[in-house]
Amino acid sequence: MSRYRFDPADVRDAPEAWRPLDRAVAAWVRCHGGSELLARLAGWASCAEGEGDTALDLQAPRAGLAPLSFEALQGLRAEPMLGDGSGAVPTPFVLDAAGRFYLGRNHAQECAVAEALTARRRARLPSALDAAALDALFDGRDDAPVQAQRAAVAAVAGCRLFLLTGGPGTGKTSTVLRMLLALQAGAGRALAIRVAAPTGKAAQRLVLSLREGKRSLAATLPAAWTPWLAAVPEDEALTLHRLLGFDPRRNVFRRHAGQPLAADVVVVDEASMVDLGLLHALFDALPPEACLILLGDADQLASVAAGSVLMDLVEVLEGEAAPDLVRLRHSFRAVHRLVAINDAVRAGDAGAFAATWQAAGARARRAPLTTTAALQAELARWAARLAAHPPP
């Protein structure tokens, strides 16, 4: 750190929650002429990023950081290293009009992702899958358990972006397989399809599920669908980093706007694990005419880095009743009464939780727990009981 005139005395009074990186960021601001307030906010923004947040709300309480007054915010905006995000020259830090303090990189990526999302949603083309094709994909079924799946397959035609979310056992992968066939039927040709996931394990599960789904569908689909079924990849399990050609030595992606992916459709499974930076890189590498399908459970498996992208998108689009989002609710694995309990927990509805718990009767059991250790022990016992009775 000698090139930044780093002095250990600059960080001796740092908050206990700060990591060495957060302390170094604050010290960097001080030795480059930033005020003490800016240095503290920069350290806290770095700390927040480590906890998964892309910004600090300076008017909301946070442990170790009191809300800033209007006068303090106005004084802060005069800092040379702090911009409002609207200028042509990037700044290390950004304070937006709503009082949110960003590391400059996070603000730039958030704006770029928002623009890409808006552009893709506006680029949706009017298209529809005829009823006969929809019936063929579902072997004539249109009963309640598959209604949401049919809605997703029917709605994906013409989309440049589609979100499919749902809990375990709701049929997300089997639905996305039918969506891929529907897109090809709408195009009238086999499409170049790429599938990936944030981790190698998730990518392997996705490929295995697609392979099994293709075998199952092949037994019921008319022969005319065979070329399109064959176009769905089932062999190569790609992580998103591998799909985008990440070069760890230079910390760059080889696939970008200047060298985009050769794909008509890209499917990303376990999308709840995709952080802001990775989604930004994915959008940058996507051809404008390609369809991106984000697949996952918005209520599980948060990203390791900053940004809960899928959760935020689902929350916004559900509020709009958007046609390019479908949530699968019917579980083909769990008992219906237990699914209702899960829905009440997800919604944070205490009244609904009490009612659904009572309705579940003997199928639901409570284990009073007072410590983390007790919770871990109970989960271990539960997992052991499940392992002793594997599914047939």
mmCIF file of C-alpha atoms in Angstrom:
data_model
loop_
_atom_site.group_PDB
_atom_site.id
_atom_site.type_symbol
_atom_site.label_atom_id
_atom_site.label_comp_id
_atom_site.label_asym_id
_atom_site.label_seq_id
_atom_site.Cartn_x
_atom_site.Cartn_y
_atom_site.Cartn_z
ATOM 1 C CA MET A 1 0.000 0.000 0.000
ATOM 2 C CA SER A 2 3.041 2.330 -0.052
ATOM 3 C CA ARG A 3 1.985 3.805 -3.406
ATOM 4 C CA TYR A 4 -1.107 5.189 -1.649
ATOM 5 C CA ARG A 5 0.893 6.536 1.304
ATOM 6 C CA PHE A 6 -0.931 4.088 3.534
ATOM 7 C CA ASP A 7 -0.522 4.802 7.263
ATOM 8 C CA PRO A 8 -1.718 2.135 9.747
ATOM 9 C CA ALA A 9 -2.744 4.966 12.061
ATOM 10 C CA ASP A 10 -5.504 5.822 9.584
ATOM 11 C CA VAL A 11 -7.426 2.655 10.435
ATOM 12 C CA ARG A 12 -6.818 2.127 14.129
ATOM 13 C CA ASP A 13 -10.180 3.658 14.999
ATOM 14 C CA ALA A 14 -12.082 1.660 12.380
ATOM 15 C CA PRO A 15 -15.341 -0.053 13.408
ATOM 16 C CA GLU A 16 -14.965 -3.627 14.588
ATOM 17 C CA ALA A 17 -17.286 -4.881 11.805
ATOM 18 C CA TRP A 18 -14.891 -3.719 9.103
ATOM 19 C CA ARG A 19 -12.678 -6.146 7.223
ATOM 20 C CA PRO A 20 -9.095 -5.254 6.253
ATOM 21 C CA LEU A 21 -10.429 -4.371 2.788
ATOM 22 C CA ASP A 22 -12.956 -1.923 4.244
ATOM 23 C CA ARG A 23 -10.241 -0.281 6.332
ATOM 24 C CA ALA A 24 -8.008 0.019 3.281
ATOM 25 C CA VAL A 25 -10.802 1.682 1.272
ATOM 26 C CA ALA A 26 -11.312 4.276 4.021
ATOM 27 C CA ALA A 27 -7.554 4.896 4.231
ATOM 28 C CA TRP A 28 -7.373 5.309 0.439
ATOM 29 C CA VAL A 29 -10.020 8.042 0.582
ATOM 30 C CA ARG A 30 -8.203 9.905 3.350
ATOM 31 C CA CYS A 31 -4.820 9.880 1.629
ATOM 32 C CA HIS A 32 -6.403 11.124 -1.624
ATOM 33 C CA GLY A 33 -7.895 14.197 0.006
ATOM 34 C CA GLY A 34 -11.338 12.959 0.956
ATOM 35 C CA SER A 35 -12.993 14.113 4.144
ATOM 36 C CA GLU A 36 -13.281 12.003 7.254
ATOM 37 C CA LEU A 37 -17.003 11.582 6.599
ATOM 38 C CA LEU A 38 -16.426 10.360 3.045
ATOM 39 C CA ALA A 39 -13.761 7.941 4.257
ATOM 40 C CA ARG A 40 -16.113 6.474 6.854
ATOM 41 C CA LEU A 41 -18.946 6.123 4.334
ATOM 42 C CA ALA A 42 -16.602 4.490 1.814
ATOM 43 C CA GLY A 43 -15.508 1.974 4.437
ATOM 44 C CA TRP A 44 -19.103 1.213 5.342
ATOM 45 C CA ALA A 45 -20.075 0.884 1.655
ATOM 46 C CA SER A 46 -17.263 -1.636 1.196
ATOM 47 C CA CYS A 47 -18.447 -3.467 4.319
ATOM 48 C CA ALA A 48 -22.032 -3.465 3.016
ATOM 49 C CA GLU A 49 -20.854 -4.915 -0.293
ATOM 50 C CA GLY A 50 -19.235 -7.754 1.623
ATOM 51 C CA GLU A 51 -22.627 -8.435 3.212
ATOM 52 C CA GLY A 52 -24.390 -8.500 -0.171
ATOM 53 C CA ASP A 53 -25.701 -4.916 -0.367
ATOM 54 C CA THR A 54 -24.862 -2.710 -3.340
ATOM 55 C CA ALA A 55 -25.535 0.604 -1.563
ATOM 56 C CA LEU A 56 -25.947 2.362 1.777
ATOM 57 C CA ASP A 57 -29.141 4.247 2.559
ATOM 58 C CA LEU A 58 -27.726 7.272 4.354
ATOM 59 C CA GLN A 59 -31.080 8.262 5.790
ATOM 60 C CA ALA A 60 -31.832 4.874 7.352
ATOM 61 C CA PRO A 61 -30.358 3.590 10.627
ATOM 62 C CA ARG A 62 -27.577 1.017 10.412
ATOM 63 C CA ALA A 63 -25.504 -0.551 13.166
ATOM 64 C CA GLY A 64 -22.444 1.671 13.586
ATOM 65 C CA LEU A 65 -23.696 4.362 11.192
ATOM 66 C CA ALA A 66 -26.251 6.988 12.176
ATOM 67 C CA PRO A 67 -28.568 8.527 9.526
ATOM 68 C CA LEU A 68 -27.134 11.702 8.006
ATOM 69 C CA SER A 69 -28.895 15.024 8.334
ATOM 70 C CA PHE A 70 -29.931 17.066 5.305
ATOM 71 C CA GLU A 71 -27.089 19.513 5.981
ATOM 72 C CA ALA A 72 -24.523 16.691 6.143
ATOM 73 C CA LEU A 73 -25.789 15.252 2.861
ATOM 74 C CA GLN A 74 -25.532 18.630 1.148
ATOM 75 C CA GLY A 75 -21.962 19.086 2.377
ATOM 76 C CA LEU A 76 -21.074 15.586 1.245
ATOM 77 C CA ARG A 77 -22.201 16.279 -2.330
ATOM 78 C CA ALA A 78 -19.407 18.854 -2.684
ATOM 79 C CA GLU A 79 -16.732 16.146 -2.348
ATOM 80 C CA PRO A 80 -14.670 15.892 -5.586
ATOM 81 C CA MET A 81 -14.527 12.072 -5.376
ATOM 82 C CA LEU A 82 -18.312 11.834 -5.071
ATOM 83 C CA GLY A 83 -20.644 12.127 -8.051
ATOM 84 C CA ASP A 84 -24.377 11.760 -8.625
ATOM 85 C CA GLY A 85 -23.942 9.090 -11.298
ATOM 86 C CA SER A 86 -25.110 11.297 -14.156
ATOM 87 C CA GLY A 87 -21.770 12.700 -15.308
ATOM 88 C CA ALA A 88 -19.686 11.484 -18.228
ATOM 89 C CA VAL A 89 -16.632 11.178 -15.980
ATOM 90 C CA PRO A 90 -16.941 8.302 -13.495
ATOM 91 C CA THR A 91 -16.218 8.928 -9.819
ATOM 92 C CA PRO A 92 -15.049 6.447 -7.167
ATOM 93 C CA PHE A 93 -18.286 6.956 -5.229
ATOM 94 C CA VAL A 94 -21.856 7.969 -6.069
ATOM 95 C CA LEU A 95 -24.598 9.557 -3.974
ATOM 96 C CA ASP A 96 -27.913 9.386 -5.818
ATOM 97 C CA ALA A 97 -30.916 11.665 -5.414
ATOM 98 C CA ALA A 98 -32.561 9.259 -2.950
ATOM 99 C CA GLY A 99 -29.611 9.422 -0.559
ATOM 100 C CA ARG A 100 -28.087 6.047 -1.444
ATOM 101 C CA PHE A 101 -24.285 5.889 -1.305
ATOM 102 C CA TYR A 102 -22.576 3.542 -3.780
ATOM 103 C CA LEU A 103 -19.151 2.362 -4.693
ATOM 104 C CA GLY A 104 -18.898 3.749 -8.223
ATOM 105 C CA ARG A 105 -18.617 0.316 -9.823
ATOM 106 C CA ASN A 106 -21.831 -0.927 -8.235
ATOM 107 C CA HIS A 107 -23.778 2.140 -9.302
ATOM 108 C CA ALA A 108 -22.567 1.849 -12.907
ATOM 109 C CA GLN A 109 -23.436 -1.848 -13.055
ATOM 110 C CA GLU A 110 -26.849 -1.324 -11.457
ATOM 111 C CA CYS A 111 -27.721 1.379 -14.013
ATOM 112 C CA ALA A 112 -26.474 -0.753 -16.915
ATOM 113 C CA VAL A 113 -28.476 -3.776 -15.744
ATOM 114 C CA ALA A 114 -31.613 -1.660 -15.291
ATOM 115 C CA GLU A 115 -31.232 -0.275 -18.830
ATOM 116 C CA ALA A 116 -30.692 -3.754 -20.275
ATOM 117 C CA LEU A 117 -33.723 -5.136 -18.445
ATOM 118 C CA THR A 118 -35.921 -2.289 -19.663
ATOM 119 C CA ALA A 119 -34.702 -2.627 -23.252
ATOM 120 C CA ARG A 120 -35.260 -6.387 -23.314
ATOM 121 C CA ARG A 121 -38.754 -6.123 -21.871
ATOM 122 C CA ARG A 122 -39.695 -3.421 -24.382
ATOM 123 C CA ALA A 123 -38.310 -5.508 -27.260
ATOM 124 C CA ARG A 124 -40.887 -8.238 -26.725
ATOM 125 C CA LEU A 125 -42.508 -9.205 -30.020
ATOM 126 C CA PRO A 126 -46.202 -10.076 -30.349
ATOM 127 C CA SER A 127 -46.300 -13.836 -30.705
ATOM 128 C CA ALA A 128 -48.371 -16.754 -29.531
ATOM 129 C CA LEU A 129 -48.192 -20.535 -29.383
ATOM 130 C CA ASP A 130 -51.234 -22.201 -30.881
ATOM 131 C CA ALA A 131 -53.388 -24.408 -28.661
ATOM 132 C CA ALA A 132 -52.530 -27.589 -30.563
ATOM 133 C CA ALA A 133 -48.803 -27.094 -29.981
ATOM 134 C CA LEU A 134 -49.397 -26.340 -26.308
ATOM 135 C CA ASP A 135 -51.484 -29.503 -25.938
ATOM 136 C CA ALA A 136 -48.763 -31.532 -27.656
ATOM 137 C CA LEU A 137 -46.135 -30.257 -25.232
ATOM 138 C CA PHE A 138 -48.279 -31.220 -22.238
ATOM 139 C CA ASP A 139 -49.697 -34.427 -23.709
ATOM 140 C CA GLY A 140 -53.176 -32.903 -23.585
ATOM 141 C CA ARG A 141 -53.055 -32.022 -19.863
ATOM 142 C CA ASP A 142 -54.566 -28.717 -18.768
ATOM 143 C CA ASP A 143 -55.557 -29.555 -15.181
ATOM 144 C CA ALA A 144 -54.757 -27.305 -12.213
ATOM 145 C CA PRO A 145 -51.249 -28.653 -11.407
ATOM 146 C CA VAL A 146 -49.932 -27.684 -14.861
ATOM 147 C CA GLN A 147 -51.848 -24.448 -15.420
ATOM 148 C CA ALA A 148 -48.939 -22.195 -14.417
ATOM 149 C CA GLN A 149 -46.523 -24.288 -16.463
ATOM 150 C CA ARG A 150 -48.741 -23.940 -19.536
ATOM 151 C CA ALA A 151 -48.968 -20.180 -18.921
ATOM 152 C CA ALA A 152 -45.160 -19.903 -18.880
ATOM 153 C CA VAL A 153 -44.772 -21.904 -22.082
ATOM 154 C CA ALA A 154 -47.451 -19.866 -23.832
ATOM 155 C CA ALA A 155 -46.045 -16.517 -22.644
ATOM 156 C CA VAL A 156 -42.365 -17.002 -23.534
ATOM 157 C CA ALA A 157 -42.919 -16.645 -27.280
ATOM 158 C CA GLY A 158 -41.549 -13.315 -28.497
ATOM 159 C CA CYS A 159 -39.768 -12.524 -25.206
ATOM 160 C CA ARG A 160 -36.220 -11.226 -24.922
ATOM 161 C CA LEU A 161 -36.334 -11.802 -21.158
ATOM 162 C CA PHE A 162 -38.386 -14.247 -19.106
ATOM 163 C CA LEU A 163 -38.325 -15.126 -15.406
ATOM 164 C CA LEU A 164 -39.553 -18.481 -14.125
ATOM 165 C CA THR A 165 -39.506 -18.970 -10.374
ATOM 166 C CA GLY A 166 -40.853 -21.549 -7.956
ATOM 167 C CA GLY A 167 -39.918 -23.707 -5.007
ATOM 168 C CA PRO A 168 -38.487 -27.227 -5.045
ATOM 169 C CA GLY A 169 -40.569 -29.770 -6.902
ATOM 170 C CA THR A 170 -42.664 -27.270 -8.840
ATOM 171 C CA GLY A 171 -41.361 -28.445 -12.221
ATOM 172 C CA LYS A 172 -39.147 -25.510 -13.206
ATOM 173 C CA THR A 173 -36.763 -27.543 -15.375
ATOM 174 C CA SER A 174 -39.478 -29.529 -17.119
ATOM 175 C CA THR A 175 -41.281 -26.255 -17.812
ATOM 176 C CA VAL A 176 -38.203 -24.555 -19.225
ATOM 177 C CA LEU A 177 -37.629 -27.562 -21.508
ATOM 178 C CA ARG A 178 -41.093 -27.057 -22.958
ATOM 179 C CA MET A 179 -40.402 -23.319 -23.209
ATOM 180 C CA LEU A 180 -37.327 -24.055 -25.329
ATOM 181 C CA LEU A 181 -39.419 -26.226 -27.634
ATOM 182 C CA ALA A 182 -42.102 -23.526 -27.835
ATOM 183 C CA LEU A 183 -39.512 -20.909 -28.834
ATOM 184 C CA GLN A 184 -38.273 -23.161 -31.616
ATOM 185 C CA ALA A 185 -41.798 -23.874 -32.782
ATOM 186 C CA GLY A 186 -42.433 -20.132 -32.947
ATOM 187 C CA ALA A 187 -39.206 -19.562 -34.897
ATOM 188 C CA GLY A 188 -39.887 -22.504 -37.189
ATOM 189 C CA ARG A 189 -36.310 -23.733 -36.861
ATOM 190 C CA ALA A 190 -33.834 -25.238 -34.446
ATOM 191 C CA LEU A 191 -32.268 -22.545 -32.267
ATOM 192 C CA ALA A 192 -28.779 -22.168 -30.820
ATOM 193 C CA ILE A 193 -29.408 -22.771 -27.120
ATOM 194 C CA ARG A 194 -26.905 -22.318 -24.290
ATOM 195 C CA VAL A 195 -27.607 -23.399 -20.711
ATOM 196 C CA ALA A 196 -25.560 -22.530 -17.647
ATOM 197 C CA ALA A 197 -25.671 -22.013 -13.883
ATOM 198 C CA PRO A 198 -23.576 -20.067 -11.362
ATOM 199 C CA THR A 199 -21.842 -23.180 -9.979
ATOM 200 C CA GLY A 200 -20.566 -26.405 -11.493
ATOM 201 C CA LYS A 201 -22.839 -28.526 -9.303
ATOM 202 C CA ALA A 202 -25.927 -26.558 -10.320
ATOM 203 C CA ALA A 203 -24.892 -26.767 -13.985
ATOM 204 C CA GLN A 204 -24.553 -30.551 -13.754
ATOM 205 C CA ARG A 205 -28.002 -30.850 -12.145
ATOM 206 C CA LEU A 206 -29.512 -28.721 -14.911
ATOM 207 C CA VAL A 207 -27.990 -30.835 -17.696
ATOM 208 C CA LEU A 208 -29.074 -34.061 -15.995
ATOM 209 C CA SER A 209 -32.625 -32.759 -15.567
ATOM 210 C CA LEU A 210 -32.804 -31.663 -19.211
ATOM 211 C CA ARG A 211 -31.528 -35.059 -20.344
ATOM 212 C CA GLU A 212 -34.172 -36.897 -18.308
ATOM 213 C CA GLY A 213 -36.875 -34.475 -19.443
ATOM 214 C CA LYS A 214 -35.977 -34.977 -23.100
ATOM 215 C CA ARG A 215 -36.309 -38.743 -22.740
ATOM 216 C CA SER A 216 -39.702 -38.359 -21.119
ATOM 217 C CA LEU A 217 -41.016 -35.911 -23.729
ATOM 218 C CA ALA A 218 -39.686 -37.956 -26.647
ATOM 219 C CA ALA A 219 -42.155 -40.689 -25.734
ATOM 220 C CA THR A 220 -45.185 -38.398 -26.133
ATOM 221 C CA LEU A 221 -44.275 -35.694 -28.665
ATOM 222 C CA PRO A 222 -45.128 -36.042 -32.354
ATOM 223 C CA ALA A 223 -42.165 -36.798 -34.641
ATOM 224 C CA ALA A 224 -42.189 -33.233 -35.998
ATOM 225 C CA TRP A 225 -40.778 -32.009 -32.679
ATOM 226 C CA THR A 226 -37.718 -34.302 -32.784
ATOM 227 C CA PRO A 227 -35.261 -31.810 -34.393
ATOM 228 C CA TRP A 228 -36.171 -29.164 -31.846
ATOM 229 C CA LEU A 229 -35.863 -31.606 -28.965
ATOM 230 C CA ALA A 230 -32.416 -32.575 -30.249
ATOM 231 C CA ALA A 231 -31.328 -28.906 -30.249
ATOM 232 C CA VAL A 232 -31.715 -28.690 -26.448
ATOM 233 C CA PRO A 233 -28.215 -29.268 -24.969
ATOM 234 C CA GLU A 234 -27.798 -32.132 -22.542
ATOM 235 C CA ASP A 235 -24.084 -32.903 -22.500
ATOM 236 C CA GLU A 236 -21.996 -29.907 -21.439
ATOM 237 C CA ALA A 237 -22.458 -28.486 -17.928
ATOM 238 C CA LEU A 238 -21.308 -24.870 -18.118
ATOM 239 C CA THR A 239 -20.852 -22.416 -15.293
ATOM 240 C CA LEU A 240 -21.685 -18.817 -16.158
ATOM 241 C CA HIS A 241 -18.013 -17.899 -15.877
ATOM 242 C CA ARG A 242 -17.103 -20.587 -18.386
ATOM 243 C CA LEU A 243 -19.946 -19.612 -20.712
ATOM 244 C CA LEU A 244 -18.725 -16.013 -20.686
ATOM 245 C CA GLY A 245 -15.064 -17.006 -21.048
ATOM 246 C CA PHE A 246 -13.777 -15.590 -17.778
ATOM 247 C CA ASP A 247 -10.018 -14.980 -17.732
ATOM 248 C CA PRO A 248 -8.880 -15.052 -14.069
ATOM 249 C CA ARG A 249 -5.418 -13.738 -14.901
ATOM 250 C CA ARG A 250 -6.794 -10.468 -16.281
ATOM 251 C CA ASN A 251 -10.117 -10.550 -14.380
ATOM 252 C CA VAL A 252 -12.098 -10.005 -17.602
ATOM 253 C CA PHE A 253 -14.694 -11.857 -19.646
ATOM 254 C CA ARG A 254 -13.804 -12.782 -23.220
ATOM 255 C CA ARG A 255 -17.464 -12.587 -24.210
ATOM 256 C CA HIS A 256 -18.843 -9.062 -24.249
ATOM 257 C CA ALA A 257 -20.698 -6.633 -26.521
ATOM 258 C CA GLY A 258 -17.836 -6.679 -29.023
ATOM 259 C CA GLN A 259 -17.665 -10.479 -29.040
ATOM 260 C CA PRO A 260 -21.138 -11.678 -28.027
ATOM 261 C CA LEU A 261 -22.324 -15.185 -27.335
ATOM 262 C CA ALA A 262 -23.381 -17.223 -30.357
ATOM 263 C CA ALA A 263 -26.828 -18.000 -29.002
ATOM 264 C CA ASP A 264 -30.498 -17.517 -29.781
ATOM 265 C CA VAL A 265 -31.573 -18.543 -26.278
ATOM 266 C CA VAL A 266 -29.657 -18.559 -22.984
ATOM 267 C CA VAL A 267 -31.033 -20.331 -19.911
ATOM 268 C CA VAL A 268 -29.549 -19.606 -16.484
ATOM 269 C CA ASP A 269 -30.583 -21.966 -13.693
ATOM 270 C CA GLU A 270 -30.302 -21.136 -9.963
ATOM 271 C CA ALA A 271 -30.487 -17.479 -10.990
ATOM 272 C CA SER A 272 -30.959 -16.395 -7.362
ATOM 273 C CA MET A 273 -27.210 -17.042 -6.959
ATOM 274 C CA VAL A 274 -26.289 -14.603 -9.746
ATOM 275 C CA ASP A 275 -24.840 -11.386 -8.332
ATOM 276 C CA LEU A 276 -25.008 -7.909 -9.849
ATOM 277 C CA GLY A 277 -21.575 -8.000 -11.478
ATOM 278 C CA LEU A 278 -22.139 -11.378 -13.100
ATOM 279 C CA LEU A 279 -25.567 -10.389 -14.430
ATOM 280 C CA HIS A 280 -24.025 -7.228 -15.860
ATOM 281 C CA ALA A 281 -21.400 -9.314 -17.667
ATOM 282 C CA LEU A 282 -24.099 -11.671 -18.979
ATOM 283 C CA PHE A 283 -26.231 -8.842 -20.374
ATOM 284 C CA ASP A 284 -23.148 -7.306 -21.982
ATOM 285 C CA ALA A 285 -22.416 -10.585 -23.798
ATOM 286 C CA LEU A 286 -25.973 -11.311 -24.959
ATOM 287 C CA PRO A 287 -26.943 -10.541 -28.556
ATOM 288 C CA PRO A 288 -29.849 -8.035 -28.537
ATOM 289 C CA GLU A 289 -32.172 -10.506 -30.306
ATOM 290 C CA ALA A 290 -31.412 -13.426 -27.966
ATOM 291 C CA CYS A 291 -33.939 -14.590 -25.356
ATOM 292 C CA LEU A 292 -32.671 -14.838 -21.766
ATOM 293 C CA ILE A 293 -34.563 -17.152 -19.399
ATOM 294 C CA LEU A 294 -33.727 -16.745 -15.707
ATOM 295 C CA LEU A 295 -34.754 -19.827 -13.769
ATOM 296 C CA GLY A 296 -34.697 -20.379 -10.024
ATOM 297 C CA ASP A 297 -36.261 -20.003 -6.606
ATOM 298 C CA ALA A 298 -36.318 -16.320 -5.718
ATOM 299 C CA ASP A 299 -36.643 -17.202 -2.024
ATOM 300 C CA GLN A 300 -33.536 -19.394 -1.764
ATOM 301 C CA LEU A 301 -29.783 -19.519 -2.472
ATOM 302 C CA ALA A 302 -28.810 -15.866 -2.358
ATOM 303 C CA SER A 303 -25.777 -14.726 -4.313
ATOM 304 C CA VAL A 304 -22.370 -14.829 -2.657
ATOM 305 C CA ALA A 305 -21.403 -11.358 -3.907
ATOM 306 C CA ALA A 306 -23.436 -8.147 -3.861
ATOM 307 C CA GLY A 307 -26.969 -7.986 -5.202
ATOM 308 C CA SER A 308 -30.107 -10.141 -4.852
ATOM 309 C CA VAL A 309 -31.027 -9.748 -8.502
ATOM 310 C CA LEU A 310 -33.644 -12.472 -8.987
ATOM 311 C CA MET A 311 -35.437 -11.658 -5.732
ATOM 312 C CA ASP A 312 -35.611 -7.965 -6.604
ATOM 313 C CA LEU A 313 -36.807 -8.606 -10.151
ATOM 314 C CA VAL A 314 -39.497 -11.036 -9.043
ATOM 315 C CA GLU A 315 -40.744 -8.578 -6.421
ATOM 316 C CA VAL A 316 -41.033 -5.768 -8.974
ATOM 317 C CA LEU A 317 -42.586 -7.835 -11.756
ATOM 318 C CA GLU A 318 -45.092 -9.525 -9.451
ATOM 319 C CA GLY A 319 -46.215 -6.063 -8.376
ATOM 320 C CA GLU A 320 -46.840 -5.253 -12.047
ATOM 321 C CA ALA A 321 -48.539 -8.599 -12.777
ATOM 322 C CA ALA A 322 -46.048 -8.784 -15.644
ATOM 323 C CA PRO A 323 -46.591 -11.453 -18.326
ATOM 324 C CA ASP A 324 -42.844 -12.174 -18.555
ATOM 325 C CA LEU A 325 -42.785 -13.612 -15.032
ATOM 326 C CA VAL A 326 -44.445 -16.831 -13.928
ATOM 327 C CA ARG A 327 -44.270 -18.263 -10.424
ATOM 328 C CA LEU A 328 -44.895 -22.009 -10.151
ATOM 329 C CA ARG A 329 -46.684 -22.824 -6.896
ATOM 330 C CA HIS A 330 -47.900 -26.403 -7.220
ATOM 331 C CA SER A 331 -45.348 -28.820 -5.776
ATOM 332 C CA PHE A 332 -45.288 -32.287 -7.285
ATOM 333 C CA ARG A 333 -43.241 -33.522 -4.321
ATOM 334 C CA ALA A 334 -44.707 -31.930 -1.199
ATOM 335 C CA VAL A 335 -48.116 -32.405 0.419
ATOM 336 C CA HIS A 336 -50.423 -29.551 -0.577
ATOM 337 C CA ARG A 337 -51.100 -28.513 3.028
ATOM 338 C CA LEU A 338 -47.376 -28.164 3.708
ATOM 339 C CA VAL A 339 -46.951 -26.034 0.586
ATOM 340 C CA ALA A 340 -49.542 -23.621 2.009
ATOM 341 C CA ILE A 341 -47.407 -23.282 5.151
ATOM 342 C CA ASN A 342 -44.357 -22.475 3.033
ATOM 343 C CA ASP A 343 -46.320 -19.817 1.137
ATOM 344 C CA ALA A 344 -47.385 -18.189 4.418
ATOM 345 C CA VAL A 345 -43.781 -18.117 5.662
ATOM 346 C CA ARG A 346 -42.578 -16.635 2.362
ATOM 347 C CA ALA A 347 -45.245 -13.920 2.544
ATOM 348 C CA GLY A 348 -44.508 -13.188 6.217
ATOM 349 C CA ASP A 349 -48.214 -13.584 7.010
ATOM 350 C CA ALA A 350 -48.534 -14.660 10.656
ATOM 351 C CA GLY A 351 -52.303 -15.133 10.442
ATOM 352 C CA ALA A 352 -52.078 -17.327 7.353
ATOM 353 C CA PHE A 353 -49.264 -19.303 8.971
ATOM 354 C CA ALA A 354 -51.377 -20.061 12.044
ATOM 355 C CA ALA A 355 -54.354 -21.090 9.902
ATOM 356 C CA THR A 356 -52.373 -23.289 7.512
ATOM 357 C CA TRP A 357 -50.456 -24.893 10.353
ATOM 358 C CA GLN A 358 -53.680 -25.844 12.092
ATOM 359 C CA ALA A 359 -55.136 -27.160 8.821
ATOM 360 C CA ALA A 360 -52.105 -29.404 8.307
ATOM 361 C CA GLY A 361 -52.926 -31.327 11.470
ATOM 362 C CA ALA A 362 -50.606 -34.243 12.210
ATOM 363 C CA ARG A 363 -48.596 -33.642 9.037
ATOM 364 C CA ALA A 364 -46.918 -30.623 10.647
ATOM 365 C CA ARG A 365 -44.878 -30.774 13.850
ATOM 366 C CA ARG A 366 -43.184 -28.057 15.835
ATOM 367 C CA ALA A 367 -39.843 -28.496 17.608
ATOM 368 C CA PRO A 368 -39.341 -25.677 20.159
ATOM 369 C CA LEU A 369 -35.756 -24.445 19.821
ATOM 370 C CA THR A 370 -33.926 -21.744 21.724
ATOM 371 C CA THR A 371 -30.379 -21.822 20.361
ATOM 372 C CA THR A 372 -28.571 -22.187 17.049
ATOM 373 C CA ALA A 373 -26.949 -25.370 18.319
ATOM 374 C CA ALA A 374 -30.365 -26.870 19.091
ATOM 375 C CA LEU A 375 -31.556 -25.967 15.582
ATOM 376 C CA GLN A 376 -28.502 -27.632 14.013
ATOM 377 C CA ALA A 377 -29.035 -30.779 16.093
ATOM 378 C CA GLU A 378 -32.719 -30.981 15.133
ATOM 379 C CA LEU A 379 -31.903 -30.502 11.449
ATOM 380 C CA ALA A 380 -29.285 -33.266 11.664
ATOM 381 C CA ARG A 381 -31.829 -35.646 13.216
ATOM 382 C CA TRP A 382 -34.393 -34.746 10.565
ATOM 383 C CA ALA A 383 -31.897 -35.294 7.749
ATOM 384 C CA ALA A 384 -30.951 -38.683 9.234
ATOM 385 C CA ARG A 385 -34.607 -39.735 9.306
ATOM 386 C CA LEU A 386 -35.015 -38.712 5.653
ATOM 387 C CA ALA A 387 -31.893 -40.628 4.662
ATOM 388 C CA ALA A 388 -33.236 -43.743 6.352
ATOM 389 C CA HIS A 389 -36.351 -43.628 4.136
ATOM 390 C CA PRO A 390 -35.161 -42.797 0.611
ATOM 391 C CA PRO A 391 -37.783 -42.302 -2.098
ATOM 392 C CA PRO A 392 -38.635 -45.387 -4.216
#
